[in-house]
Protein backbone atom coordinates (compact mmCIF):
# COMPACT_ATOMS: atom_id res chain seq x y z
CA UNK A 1 0.00 0.00 0.00
CA UNK A 2 2.92 2.37 0.62
CA UNK A 3 3.91 2.02 -3.07
CA UNK A 4 0.82 3.91 -4.26
CA UNK A 5 1.24 6.94 -2.01
CA UNK A 6 3.99 9.50 -2.69
CA UNK A 7 6.64 9.75 -0.01
CA UNK A 8 6.31 12.73 2.29
CA UNK A 9 9.08 14.56 4.07
CA UNK A 10 8.91 16.77 7.19
CA UNK A 11 5.82 18.95 7.28
CA UNK A 12 3.90 16.66 4.89
CA UNK A 13 5.57 18.02 1.75
CA UNK A 14 7.31 15.87 -0.85
CA UNK A 15 11.03 15.41 -0.07
CA UNK A 16 13.29 17.94 -1.77
CA UNK A 17 10.45 20.41 -2.41
CA UNK A 18 10.47 23.69 -0.56
CA UNK A 19 7.48 25.97 -0.99
CA UNK A 20 8.08 29.65 -1.54
CA UNK A 21 4.41 30.61 -1.35
CA UNK A 22 1.22 28.91 -2.47
CA UNK A 23 1.94 26.39 -5.22
CA UNK A 24 5.32 27.89 -6.17
CA UNK A 25 8.28 25.71 -5.17
CA UNK A 26 12.05 26.07 -5.33
CA UNK A 27 13.01 24.28 -8.57
CA UNK A 28 15.48 21.52 -7.64
CA UNK A 29 17.09 21.69 -11.11
CA UNK A 30 18.00 25.38 -10.65
CA UNK A 31 19.67 24.99 -7.25
CA UNK A 32 23.48 24.97 -7.23
CA UNK A 33 25.07 23.30 -4.20
CA UNK A 34 28.63 23.72 -2.95
CA UNK A 35 30.12 21.91 0.03
CA UNK A 36 33.16 22.77 2.11
CA UNK A 37 34.67 22.04 5.49
CA UNK A 38 32.85 23.71 8.30
CA UNK A 39 34.74 25.70 10.94
CA UNK A 40 34.38 25.28 14.68
CA UNK A 41 34.45 22.30 17.04
CA UNK A 42 33.75 18.76 15.94
CA UNK A 43 36.84 16.67 16.68
CA UNK A 44 38.55 14.52 14.07
CA UNK A 45 35.37 14.19 12.01
CA UNK A 46 35.33 17.91 11.12
CA UNK A 47 38.67 17.63 9.30
CA UNK A 48 37.40 14.98 6.89
CA UNK A 49 33.79 15.93 6.09
CA UNK A 50 32.42 18.70 3.92
CA UNK A 51 29.44 19.61 6.08
CA UNK A 52 29.14 23.34 5.33
CA UNK A 53 26.63 24.00 2.56
CA UNK A 54 26.37 26.95 0.20
CA UNK A 55 23.19 27.07 -1.86
CA UNK A 56 23.09 29.35 -4.88
CA UNK A 57 20.00 30.27 -6.89
CA UNK A 58 20.04 32.30 -10.12
CA UNK A 59 17.20 34.69 -9.45
CA UNK A 60 17.76 36.74 -12.62
CA UNK A 61 17.40 33.77 -14.99
CA UNK A 62 14.79 31.62 -13.22
CA UNK A 63 11.50 30.80 -14.90
CA UNK A 64 10.00 29.26 -11.74
CA UNK A 65 8.74 32.56 -10.32
CA UNK A 66 5.92 34.64 -11.81
CA UNK A 67 7.35 37.77 -13.52
CA UNK A 68 5.86 40.16 -10.91
CA UNK A 69 7.39 38.17 -8.03
CA UNK A 70 10.74 37.95 -9.82
CA UNK A 71 10.82 41.72 -10.38
CA UNK A 72 9.93 42.37 -6.73
CA UNK A 73 12.58 39.92 -5.46
CA UNK A 74 15.31 41.36 -7.72
CA UNK A 75 14.52 44.85 -6.42
CA UNK A 76 14.35 43.90 -2.73
CA UNK A 77 17.38 41.58 -2.73
CA UNK A 78 19.57 43.80 -4.91
CA UNK A 79 22.10 44.27 -2.10
CA UNK A 80 22.55 40.50 -1.65
CA UNK A 81 22.74 39.52 -5.32
CA UNK A 82 26.03 38.87 -7.11
CA UNK A 83 25.40 38.79 -10.85
CA UNK A 84 21.73 38.00 -10.29
CA UNK A 85 22.56 35.01 -8.08
CA UNK A 86 21.58 34.76 -4.42
CA UNK A 87 23.67 32.63 -2.06
CA UNK A 88 22.70 31.15 1.31
CA UNK A 89 25.13 29.39 3.62
CA UNK A 90 24.45 26.90 6.43
CA UNK A 91 26.94 25.28 8.79
CA UNK A 92 25.07 25.00 12.10
CA UNK A 93 24.77 21.22 12.04
CA UNK A 94 27.44 18.55 11.89
CA UNK A 95 25.50 16.68 9.24
CA UNK A 96 25.67 17.82 5.62
CA UNK A 97 22.10 16.60 5.03
CA UNK A 98 20.71 18.78 7.85
CA UNK A 99 22.71 21.76 6.61
CA UNK A 100 21.25 21.19 3.12
CA UNK A 101 17.73 21.24 4.59
CA UNK A 102 18.52 24.38 6.62
CA UNK A 103 19.94 26.21 3.59
CA UNK A 104 16.96 25.29 1.38
CA UNK A 105 14.44 26.38 4.02
CA UNK A 106 16.38 29.61 4.56
CA UNK A 107 16.41 30.36 0.82
CA UNK A 108 12.69 29.58 0.48
CA UNK A 109 11.79 31.89 3.38
CA UNK A 110 14.07 34.63 2.02
CA UNK A 111 12.35 34.42 -1.37
CA UNK A 112 8.90 34.29 0.26
CA UNK A 113 9.67 37.48 2.16
CA UNK A 114 11.15 39.19 -0.91
CA UNK A 115 8.21 38.29 -3.18
CA UNK A 116 5.49 39.24 -0.69
CA UNK A 117 3.16 42.00 -1.87
CA UNK A 118 3.78 45.43 -0.34
CA UNK A 119 1.64 46.24 2.71
CA UNK A 120 -1.50 48.29 2.21
CA UNK A 121 -0.96 52.01 2.71
CA UNK A 122 -2.15 53.27 6.09
CA UNK A 123 -5.38 55.20 6.03
CA UNK A 124 -5.12 58.37 8.09
CA UNK A 125 -7.68 58.63 10.87
CA UNK A 126 -8.49 61.37 13.36
CA UNK A 127 -8.24 60.82 17.09
CA UNK A 128 -11.74 61.22 18.60
CA UNK A 129 -12.18 64.41 20.62
CA UNK A 130 -13.29 62.49 23.74
CA UNK A 131 -10.07 60.47 23.85
CA UNK A 132 -7.95 63.61 23.53
CA UNK A 133 -9.91 65.39 26.27
CA UNK A 134 -9.61 62.39 28.61
CA UNK A 135 -5.82 62.27 27.99
CA UNK A 136 -5.46 65.95 28.85
CA UNK A 137 -7.69 65.57 31.96
CA UNK A 138 -5.56 62.62 33.22
CA UNK A 139 -2.42 64.57 32.46
CA UNK A 140 -3.63 67.49 34.61
CA UNK A 141 -4.53 65.13 37.48
CA UNK A 142 -1.05 63.59 37.31
CA UNK A 143 0.55 67.05 37.36
CA UNK A 144 -1.55 67.97 40.44
CA UNK A 145 -0.42 64.79 42.22
CA UNK A 146 3.21 65.58 41.50
CA UNK A 147 2.82 69.24 42.49
CA UNK A 148 1.40 68.06 45.81
CA UNK A 149 4.63 66.18 46.50
CA UNK A 150 6.87 69.24 46.55
CA UNK A 151 8.37 70.11 49.93
CA UNK A 152 6.99 73.69 50.20
CA UNK A 153 5.22 73.18 53.54
CA UNK A 154 8.05 71.36 55.31
mmCIF file of C-alpha atoms in Angstrom:
data_model
loop_
_atom_site.group_PDB
_atom_site.id
_atom_site.type_symbol
_atom_site.label_atom_id
_atom_site.label_comp_id
_atom_site.label_asym_id
_atom_site.label_seq_id
_atom_site.Cartn_x
_atom_site.Cartn_y
_atom_site.Cartn_z
ATOM 1 C CA UNK A 1 0.000 0.000 0.000
ATOM 2 C CA UNK A 2 2.917 2.370 0.616
ATOM 3 C CA UNK A 3 3.913 2.023 -3.070
ATOM 4 C CA UNK A 4 0.824 3.914 -4.263
ATOM 5 C CA UNK A 5 1.237 6.937 -2.009
ATOM 6 C CA UNK A 6 3.992 9.504 -2.686
ATOM 7 C CA UNK A 7 6.637 9.745 -0.007
ATOM 8 C CA UNK A 8 6.312 12.727 2.291
ATOM 9 C CA UNK A 9 9.079 14.563 4.074
ATOM 10 C CA UNK A 10 8.907 16.766 7.185
ATOM 11 C CA UNK A 11 5.817 18.949 7.277
ATOM 12 C CA UNK A 12 3.899 16.662 4.894
ATOM 13 C CA UNK A 13 5.569 18.015 1.752
ATOM 14 C CA UNK A 14 7.312 15.869 -0.854
ATOM 15 C CA UNK A 15 11.027 15.411 -0.070
ATOM 16 C CA UNK A 16 13.294 17.944 -1.774
ATOM 17 C CA UNK A 17 10.446 20.407 -2.415
ATOM 18 C CA UNK A 18 10.472 23.691 -0.560
ATOM 19 C CA UNK A 19 7.476 25.965 -0.995
ATOM 20 C CA UNK A 20 8.084 29.652 -1.544
ATOM 21 C CA UNK A 21 4.408 30.609 -1.349
ATOM 22 C CA UNK A 22 1.223 28.909 -2.471
ATOM 23 C CA UNK A 23 1.937 26.388 -5.215
ATOM 24 C CA UNK A 24 5.317 27.890 -6.171
ATOM 25 C CA UNK A 25 8.283 25.711 -5.170
ATOM 26 C CA UNK A 26 12.050 26.074 -5.333
ATOM 27 C CA UNK A 27 13.013 24.283 -8.574
ATOM 28 C CA UNK A 28 15.481 21.518 -7.643
ATOM 29 C CA UNK A 29 17.087 21.690 -11.105
ATOM 30 C CA UNK A 30 18.003 25.384 -10.654
ATOM 31 C CA UNK A 31 19.669 24.993 -7.248
ATOM 32 C CA UNK A 32 23.476 24.973 -7.226
ATOM 33 C CA UNK A 33 25.069 23.303 -4.205
ATOM 34 C CA UNK A 34 28.630 23.717 -2.951
ATOM 35 C CA UNK A 35 30.124 21.913 0.030
ATOM 36 C CA UNK A 36 33.159 22.770 2.114
ATOM 37 C CA UNK A 37 34.672 22.040 5.487
ATOM 38 C CA UNK A 38 32.846 23.713 8.304
ATOM 39 C CA UNK A 39 34.739 25.697 10.938
ATOM 40 C CA UNK A 40 34.376 25.278 14.676
ATOM 41 C CA UNK A 41 34.446 22.303 17.037
ATOM 42 C CA UNK A 42 33.753 18.757 15.945
ATOM 43 C CA UNK A 43 36.835 16.667 16.680
ATOM 44 C CA UNK A 44 38.547 14.524 14.068
ATOM 45 C CA UNK A 45 35.366 14.193 12.011
ATOM 46 C CA UNK A 46 35.328 17.905 11.124
ATOM 47 C CA UNK A 47 38.669 17.628 9.297
ATOM 48 C CA UNK A 48 37.402 14.983 6.888
ATOM 49 C CA UNK A 49 33.788 15.926 6.095
ATOM 50 C CA UNK A 50 32.422 18.702 3.922
ATOM 51 C CA UNK A 51 29.436 19.611 6.078
ATOM 52 C CA UNK A 52 29.143 23.344 5.327
ATOM 53 C CA UNK A 53 26.627 24.002 2.558
ATOM 54 C CA UNK A 54 26.375 26.953 0.202
ATOM 55 C CA UNK A 55 23.194 27.074 -1.856
ATOM 56 C CA UNK A 56 23.092 29.349 -4.878
ATOM 57 C CA UNK A 57 19.998 30.275 -6.892
ATOM 58 C CA UNK A 58 20.041 32.299 -10.124
ATOM 59 C CA UNK A 59 17.197 34.695 -9.451
ATOM 60 C CA UNK A 60 17.762 36.742 -12.617
ATOM 61 C CA UNK A 61 17.397 33.767 -14.988
ATOM 62 C CA UNK A 62 14.793 31.624 -13.219
ATOM 63 C CA UNK A 63 11.500 30.796 -14.902
ATOM 64 C CA UNK A 64 9.997 29.257 -11.739
ATOM 65 C CA UNK A 65 8.740 32.560 -10.321
ATOM 66 C CA UNK A 66 5.923 34.643 -11.809
ATOM 67 C CA UNK A 67 7.351 37.774 -13.520
ATOM 68 C CA UNK A 68 5.860 40.161 -10.913
ATOM 69 C CA UNK A 69 7.391 38.173 -8.032
ATOM 70 C CA UNK A 70 10.739 37.955 -9.820
ATOM 71 C CA UNK A 71 10.823 41.721 -10.376
ATOM 72 C CA UNK A 72 9.929 42.372 -6.731
ATOM 73 C CA UNK A 73 12.577 39.923 -5.461
ATOM 74 C CA UNK A 74 15.305 41.359 -7.717
ATOM 75 C CA UNK A 75 14.518 44.849 -6.421
ATOM 76 C CA UNK A 76 14.348 43.898 -2.733
ATOM 77 C CA UNK A 77 17.376 41.580 -2.726
ATOM 78 C CA UNK A 78 19.567 43.805 -4.912
ATOM 79 C CA UNK A 79 22.102 44.268 -2.102
ATOM 80 C CA UNK A 80 22.554 40.498 -1.654
ATOM 81 C CA UNK A 81 22.739 39.516 -5.316
ATOM 82 C CA UNK A 82 26.028 38.875 -7.112
ATOM 83 C CA UNK A 83 25.403 38.793 -10.847
ATOM 84 C CA UNK A 84 21.725 38.004 -10.292
ATOM 85 C CA UNK A 85 22.564 35.009 -8.078
ATOM 86 C CA UNK A 86 21.584 34.765 -4.415
ATOM 87 C CA UNK A 87 23.668 32.630 -2.059
ATOM 88 C CA UNK A 88 22.695 31.147 1.310
ATOM 89 C CA UNK A 89 25.131 29.389 3.621
ATOM 90 C CA UNK A 90 24.455 26.900 6.429
ATOM 91 C CA UNK A 91 26.943 25.280 8.787
ATOM 92 C CA UNK A 92 25.067 25.001 12.095
ATOM 93 C CA UNK A 93 24.766 21.221 12.039
ATOM 94 C CA UNK A 94 27.441 18.549 11.894
ATOM 95 C CA UNK A 95 25.501 16.675 9.239
ATOM 96 C CA UNK A 96 25.670 17.824 5.616
ATOM 97 C CA UNK A 97 22.100 16.600 5.031
ATOM 98 C CA UNK A 98 20.706 18.778 7.851
ATOM 99 C CA UNK A 99 22.711 21.763 6.608
ATOM 100 C CA UNK A 100 21.250 21.192 3.119
ATOM 101 C CA UNK A 101 17.733 21.241 4.587
ATOM 102 C CA UNK A 102 18.516 24.378 6.623
ATOM 103 C CA UNK A 103 19.940 26.213 3.589
ATOM 104 C CA UNK A 104 16.962 25.288 1.382
ATOM 105 C CA UNK A 105 14.442 26.379 4.018
ATOM 106 C CA UNK A 106 16.377 29.614 4.557
ATOM 107 C CA UNK A 107 16.414 30.355 0.820
ATOM 108 C CA UNK A 108 12.692 29.584 0.482
ATOM 109 C CA UNK A 109 11.788 31.893 3.381
ATOM 110 C CA UNK A 110 14.071 34.629 2.017
ATOM 111 C CA UNK A 111 12.345 34.423 -1.373
ATOM 112 C CA UNK A 112 8.899 34.292 0.258
ATOM 113 C CA UNK A 113 9.666 37.484 2.158
ATOM 114 C CA UNK A 114 11.145 39.194 -0.912
ATOM 115 C CA UNK A 115 8.213 38.295 -3.181
ATOM 116 C CA UNK A 116 5.488 39.235 -0.694
ATOM 117 C CA UNK A 117 3.164 42.002 -1.873
ATOM 118 C CA UNK A 118 3.781 45.427 -0.344
ATOM 119 C CA UNK A 119 1.642 46.243 2.708
ATOM 120 C CA UNK A 120 -1.500 48.290 2.209
ATOM 121 C CA UNK A 121 -0.960 52.012 2.713
ATOM 122 C CA UNK A 122 -2.153 53.267 6.086
ATOM 123 C CA UNK A 123 -5.379 55.197 6.025
ATOM 124 C CA UNK A 124 -5.120 58.366 8.090
ATOM 125 C CA UNK A 125 -7.683 58.626 10.874
ATOM 126 C CA UNK A 126 -8.491 61.367 13.362
ATOM 127 C CA UNK A 127 -8.240 60.817 17.086
ATOM 128 C CA UNK A 128 -11.741 61.219 18.602
ATOM 129 C CA UNK A 129 -12.182 64.409 20.620
ATOM 130 C CA UNK A 130 -13.293 62.493 23.738
ATOM 131 C CA UNK A 131 -10.067 60.472 23.847
ATOM 132 C CA UNK A 132 -7.955 63.608 23.530
ATOM 133 C CA UNK A 133 -9.911 65.390 26.274
ATOM 134 C CA UNK A 134 -9.605 62.393 28.612
ATOM 135 C CA UNK A 135 -5.825 62.268 27.992
ATOM 136 C CA UNK A 136 -5.457 65.952 28.854
ATOM 137 C CA UNK A 137 -7.686 65.573 31.963
ATOM 138 C CA UNK A 138 -5.564 62.621 33.220
ATOM 139 C CA UNK A 139 -2.416 64.574 32.463
ATOM 140 C CA UNK A 140 -3.632 67.491 34.613
ATOM 141 C CA UNK A 141 -4.529 65.134 37.479
ATOM 142 C CA UNK A 142 -1.053 63.589 37.314
ATOM 143 C CA UNK A 143 0.546 67.053 37.363
ATOM 144 C CA UNK A 144 -1.548 67.974 40.441
ATOM 145 C CA UNK A 145 -0.424 64.786 42.215
ATOM 146 C CA UNK A 146 3.208 65.582 41.499
ATOM 147 C CA UNK A 147 2.818 69.240 42.487
ATOM 148 C CA UNK A 148 1.401 68.060 45.811
ATOM 149 C CA UNK A 149 4.631 66.182 46.503
ATOM 150 C CA UNK A 150 6.874 69.242 46.554
ATOM 151 C CA UNK A 151 8.373 70.109 49.933
ATOM 152 C CA UNK A 152 6.995 73.687 50.204
ATOM 153 C CA UNK A 153 5.223 73.175 53.544
ATOM 154 C CA UNK A 154 8.049 71.362 55.311
#
